[in-house]
CSV table of C-alpha atoms in Angstrom, one decimal:
chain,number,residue,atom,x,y,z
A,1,UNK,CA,-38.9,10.2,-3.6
A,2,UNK,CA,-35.5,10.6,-5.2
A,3,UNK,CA,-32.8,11.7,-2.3
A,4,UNK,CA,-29.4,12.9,-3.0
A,5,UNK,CA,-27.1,12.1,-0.5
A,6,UNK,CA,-23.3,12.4,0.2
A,7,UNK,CA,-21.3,9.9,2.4
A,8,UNK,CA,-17.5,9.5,3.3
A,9,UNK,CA,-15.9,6.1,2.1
A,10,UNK,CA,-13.0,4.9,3.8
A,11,UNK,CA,-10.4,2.5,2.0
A,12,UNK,CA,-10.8,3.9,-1.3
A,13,UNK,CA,-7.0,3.4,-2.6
A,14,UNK,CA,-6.9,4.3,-6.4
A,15,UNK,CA,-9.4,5.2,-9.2
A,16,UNK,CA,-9.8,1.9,-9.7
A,17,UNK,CA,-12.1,1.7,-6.4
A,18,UNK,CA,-13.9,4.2,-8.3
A,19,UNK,CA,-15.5,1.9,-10.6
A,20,UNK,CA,-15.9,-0.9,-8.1
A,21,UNK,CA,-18.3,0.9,-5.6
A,22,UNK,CA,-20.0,3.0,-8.6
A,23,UNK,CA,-21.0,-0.5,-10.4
A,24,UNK,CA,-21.8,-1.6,-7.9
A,25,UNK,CA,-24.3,1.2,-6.2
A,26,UNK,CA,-25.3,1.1,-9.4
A,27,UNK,CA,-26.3,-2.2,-10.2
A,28,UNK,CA,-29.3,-1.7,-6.9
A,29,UNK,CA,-33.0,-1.3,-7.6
A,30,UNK,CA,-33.2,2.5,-6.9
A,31,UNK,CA,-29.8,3.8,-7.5
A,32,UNK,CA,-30.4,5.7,-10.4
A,33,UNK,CA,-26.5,8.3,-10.2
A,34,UNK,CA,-23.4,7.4,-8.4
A,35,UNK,CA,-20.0,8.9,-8.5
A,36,UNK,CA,-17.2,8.0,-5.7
A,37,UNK,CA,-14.2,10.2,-5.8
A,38,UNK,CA,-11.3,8.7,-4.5
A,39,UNK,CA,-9.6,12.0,-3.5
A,40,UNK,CA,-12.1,13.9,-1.0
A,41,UNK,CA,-12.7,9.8,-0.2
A,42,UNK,CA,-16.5,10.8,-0.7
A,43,UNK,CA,-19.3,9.3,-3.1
A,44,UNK,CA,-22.3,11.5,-4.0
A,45,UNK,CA,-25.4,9.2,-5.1
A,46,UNK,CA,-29.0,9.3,-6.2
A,47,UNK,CA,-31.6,7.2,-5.0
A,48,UNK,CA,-35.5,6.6,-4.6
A,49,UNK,CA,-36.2,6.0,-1.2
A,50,UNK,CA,-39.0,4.0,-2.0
A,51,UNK,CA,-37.3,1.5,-3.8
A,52,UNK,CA,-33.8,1.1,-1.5
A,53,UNK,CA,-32.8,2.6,1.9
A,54,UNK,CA,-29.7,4.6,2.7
A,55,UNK,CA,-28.5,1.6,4.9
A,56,UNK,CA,-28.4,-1.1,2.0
A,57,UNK,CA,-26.6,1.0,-0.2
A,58,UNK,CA,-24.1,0.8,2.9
A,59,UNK,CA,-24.1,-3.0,3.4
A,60,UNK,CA,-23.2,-3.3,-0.5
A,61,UNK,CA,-20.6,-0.8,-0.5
A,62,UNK,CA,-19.0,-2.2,3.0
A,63,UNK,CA,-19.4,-5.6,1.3
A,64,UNK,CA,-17.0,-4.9,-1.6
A,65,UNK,CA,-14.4,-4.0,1.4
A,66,UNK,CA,-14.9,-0.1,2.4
A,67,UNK,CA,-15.9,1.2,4.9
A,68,UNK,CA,-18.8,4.6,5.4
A,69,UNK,CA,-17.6,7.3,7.4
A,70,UNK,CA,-20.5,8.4,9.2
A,71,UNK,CA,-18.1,11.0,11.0
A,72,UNK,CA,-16.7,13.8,8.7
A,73,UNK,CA,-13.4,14.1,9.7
A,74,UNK,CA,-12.4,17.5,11.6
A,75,UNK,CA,-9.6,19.6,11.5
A,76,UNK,CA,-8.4,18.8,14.6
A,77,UNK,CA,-8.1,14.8,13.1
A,78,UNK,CA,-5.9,16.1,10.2
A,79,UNK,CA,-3.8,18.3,12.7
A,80,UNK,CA,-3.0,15.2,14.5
A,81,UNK,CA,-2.3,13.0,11.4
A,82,UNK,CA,0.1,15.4,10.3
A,83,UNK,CA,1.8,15.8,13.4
A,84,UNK,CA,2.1,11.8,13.8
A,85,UNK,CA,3.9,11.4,10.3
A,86,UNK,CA,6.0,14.4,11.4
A,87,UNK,CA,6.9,12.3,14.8
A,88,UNK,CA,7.6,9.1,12.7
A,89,UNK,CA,9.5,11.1,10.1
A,90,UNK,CA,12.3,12.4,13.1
A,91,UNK,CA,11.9,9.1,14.3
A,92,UNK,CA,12.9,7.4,11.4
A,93,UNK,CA,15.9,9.6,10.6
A,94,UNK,CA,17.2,10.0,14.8
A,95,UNK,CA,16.7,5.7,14.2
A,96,UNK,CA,19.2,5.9,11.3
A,97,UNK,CA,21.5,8.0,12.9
A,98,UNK,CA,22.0,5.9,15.9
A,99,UNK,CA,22.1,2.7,14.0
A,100,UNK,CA,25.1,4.3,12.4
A,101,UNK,CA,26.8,5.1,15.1
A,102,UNK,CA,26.3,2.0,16.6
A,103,UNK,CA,27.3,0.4,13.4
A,104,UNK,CA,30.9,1.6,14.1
A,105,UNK,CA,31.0,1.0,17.7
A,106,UNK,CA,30.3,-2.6,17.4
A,107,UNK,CA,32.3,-5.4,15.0
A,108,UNK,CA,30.0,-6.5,12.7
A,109,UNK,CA,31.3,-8.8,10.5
A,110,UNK,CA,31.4,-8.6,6.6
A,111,UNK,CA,29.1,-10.9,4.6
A,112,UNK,CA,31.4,-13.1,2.4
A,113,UNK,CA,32.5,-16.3,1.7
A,114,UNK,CA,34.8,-16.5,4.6
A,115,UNK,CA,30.9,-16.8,7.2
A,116,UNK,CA,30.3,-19.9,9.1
A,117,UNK,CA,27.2,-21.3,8.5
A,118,UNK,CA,25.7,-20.3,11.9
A,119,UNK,CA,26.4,-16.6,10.4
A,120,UNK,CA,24.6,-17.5,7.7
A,121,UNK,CA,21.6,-19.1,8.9
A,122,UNK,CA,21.1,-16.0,11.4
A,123,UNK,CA,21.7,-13.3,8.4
A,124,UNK,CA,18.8,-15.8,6.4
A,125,UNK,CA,16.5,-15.5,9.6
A,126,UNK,CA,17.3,-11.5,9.4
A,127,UNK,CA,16.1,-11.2,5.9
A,128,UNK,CA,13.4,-13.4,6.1
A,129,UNK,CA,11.6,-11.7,8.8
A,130,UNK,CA,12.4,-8.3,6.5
A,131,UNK,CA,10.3,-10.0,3.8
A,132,UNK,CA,8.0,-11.2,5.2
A,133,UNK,CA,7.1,-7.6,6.7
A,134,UNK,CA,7.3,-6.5,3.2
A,135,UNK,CA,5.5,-9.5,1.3
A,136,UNK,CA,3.5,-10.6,4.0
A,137,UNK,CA,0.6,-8.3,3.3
A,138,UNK,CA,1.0,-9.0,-0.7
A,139,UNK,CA,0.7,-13.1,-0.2
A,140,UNK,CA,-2.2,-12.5,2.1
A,141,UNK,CA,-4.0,-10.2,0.0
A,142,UNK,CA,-3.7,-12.0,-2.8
A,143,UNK,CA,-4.6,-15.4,-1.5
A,144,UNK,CA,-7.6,-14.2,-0.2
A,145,UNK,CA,-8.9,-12.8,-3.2
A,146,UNK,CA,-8.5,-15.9,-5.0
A,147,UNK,CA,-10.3,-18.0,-1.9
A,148,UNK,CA,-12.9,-16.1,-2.6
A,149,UNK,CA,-13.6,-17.2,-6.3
A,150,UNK,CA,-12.5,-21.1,-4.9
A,151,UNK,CA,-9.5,-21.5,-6.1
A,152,UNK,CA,-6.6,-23.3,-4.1
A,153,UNK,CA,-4.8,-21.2,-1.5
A,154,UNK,CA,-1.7,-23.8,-2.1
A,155,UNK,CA,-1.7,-22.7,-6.3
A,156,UNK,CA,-2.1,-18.9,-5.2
A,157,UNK,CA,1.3,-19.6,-2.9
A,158,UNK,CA,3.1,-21.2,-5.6
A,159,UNK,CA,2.2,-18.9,-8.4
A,160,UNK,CA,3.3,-15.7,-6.2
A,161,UNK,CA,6.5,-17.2,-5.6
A,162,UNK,CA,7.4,-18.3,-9.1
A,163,UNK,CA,6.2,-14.9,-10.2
A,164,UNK,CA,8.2,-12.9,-7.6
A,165,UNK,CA,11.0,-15.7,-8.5
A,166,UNK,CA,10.8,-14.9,-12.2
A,167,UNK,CA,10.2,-11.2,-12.1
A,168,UNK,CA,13.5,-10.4,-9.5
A,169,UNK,CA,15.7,-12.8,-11.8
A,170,UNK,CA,14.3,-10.7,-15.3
A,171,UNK,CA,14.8,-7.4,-13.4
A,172,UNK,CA,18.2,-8.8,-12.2
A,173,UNK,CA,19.1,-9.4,-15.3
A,174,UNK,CA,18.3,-6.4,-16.7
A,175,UNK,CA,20.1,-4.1,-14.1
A,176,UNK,CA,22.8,-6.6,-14.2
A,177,UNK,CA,23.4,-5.5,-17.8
A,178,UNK,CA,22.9,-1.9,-17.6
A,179,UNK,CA,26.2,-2.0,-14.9
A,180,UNK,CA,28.1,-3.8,-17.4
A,181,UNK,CA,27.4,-1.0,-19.9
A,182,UNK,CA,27.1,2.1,-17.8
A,183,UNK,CA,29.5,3.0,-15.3
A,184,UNK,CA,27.0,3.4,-11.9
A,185,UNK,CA,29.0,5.9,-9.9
A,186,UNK,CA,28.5,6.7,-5.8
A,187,UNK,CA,26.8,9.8,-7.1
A,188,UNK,CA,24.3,8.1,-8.9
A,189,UNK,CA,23.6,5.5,-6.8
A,190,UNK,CA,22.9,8.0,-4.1
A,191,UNK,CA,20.7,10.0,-6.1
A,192,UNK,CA,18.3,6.5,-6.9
A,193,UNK,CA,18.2,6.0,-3.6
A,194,UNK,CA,17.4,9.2,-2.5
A,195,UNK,CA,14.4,9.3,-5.0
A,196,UNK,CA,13.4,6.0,-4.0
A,197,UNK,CA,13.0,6.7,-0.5
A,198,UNK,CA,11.1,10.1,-1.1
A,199,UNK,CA,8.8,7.9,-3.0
A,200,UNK,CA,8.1,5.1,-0.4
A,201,UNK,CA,7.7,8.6,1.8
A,202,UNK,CA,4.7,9.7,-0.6
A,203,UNK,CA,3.2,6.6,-1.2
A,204,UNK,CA,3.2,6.0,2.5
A,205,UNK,CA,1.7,9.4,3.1
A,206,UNK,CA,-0.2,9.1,0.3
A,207,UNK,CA,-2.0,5.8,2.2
A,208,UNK,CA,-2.8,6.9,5.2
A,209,UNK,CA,-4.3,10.2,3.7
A,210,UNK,CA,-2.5,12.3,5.5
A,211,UNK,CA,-2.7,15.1,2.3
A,212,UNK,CA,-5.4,15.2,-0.1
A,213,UNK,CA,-3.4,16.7,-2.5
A,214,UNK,CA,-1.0,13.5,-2.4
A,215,UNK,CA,-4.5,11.9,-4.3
A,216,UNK,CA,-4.8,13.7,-7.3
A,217,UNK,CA,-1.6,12.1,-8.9
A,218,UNK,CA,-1.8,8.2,-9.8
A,219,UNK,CA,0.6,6.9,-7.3
């Protein structure tokens, strides 16, 4: 008997999860229609009962790393979503505030030639914790993947650092030349940075699917 059925995918991040979890659906005895939608987060699919069950299709679809949503969320959940990222959002800014404050209350001294090395080893611990908050996740991710298919996790560390090496020293270079050229005034450095942190905003928001509407773009 052919069923239609309807389920709720978590982890779906682009369209590119699209594909993943329709070929694969697809490629089971029984499925005969699948199509995922990453921006309701739901897949609608066609089956024969006879030839697969409903909890199968799950196990393949939770083996390529999502996760079925077997509770429809309600609109009491995306009241509270919304009012966490509003919480974290005056958090943030009251956080910046008072760091600025405290900035000028307390001597901090400038980063120049003149440092001791003790200064320097402490402002190197400092940024290395910041990036590895920020490239942490990326390393691990992509060292993972490439355990899978059996290759080395020691050549997957080497070739992310030579490529995040390379790419920050071509993108350096490149920047590097555009301020020799163009004059970069306050204004305009303001203004990037003011469009790159309402980005980071949306692309945050956009990840812990707060909006739907965030989804319909490519972000």
């Amino acid at each position: 008997m052919q069923i239609n059925k309807q389920i709720n995918i978590k982890g779906m991040m682009c369209g590119g999860c699209e594909t993943i979890i329709e070929d694969a659906v697809s490629e089971i005895e029984g499925g005969s229609d699948v199509h995922a939608d990453y921006p309701s987060a739901k897949c609608k699919l066609s089956f024969d009962d006879k030839k697969v069950r409903l909890e199968d299709i799950y196990k393949i679809i939770e083996q390529k790393g999502y996760a079925i949503d077997l509770n429809s969320e309600t609109e009491g959940g995306v009241f509270i979503k919304i009012s966490l990222s509003i919480l974290a959002l005056i958090g943030i800014v009251l956080l910046m505030v008072f760091s600025r404050k405290l900035w000028h209350q307390f001597s901090v001294p400038d980063i120049s030639s003149q440092l001791s090395y003790g200064m320097i080893f402490v402002v190197g611990l400092i940024t290395g914790l910041h990036c590895i908050g920020m490239c942490g996740s990326f390393v691990i991710g992509s060292t993972v993947k490439d355990a899978e298919h059996g290759r080395s996790a020691y050549l997957s560390h080497i070739l992310y650092g030579t490529g995040k090496t390379l790419s920050y020293a071509m993108f350096g270079a490149i920047f590097g030349f555009i301020g020799s050229v163009v004059s970069i005034t306050p204004f305009i450095s303001g203004v990037s940075i003011l469009l790159a942190g309402i980005f980071l905003i949306i692309f945050g928001l956009n990840t812990l699917n707060v909006f739907a509407v965030l989804k319909k773009g490519t972000i």
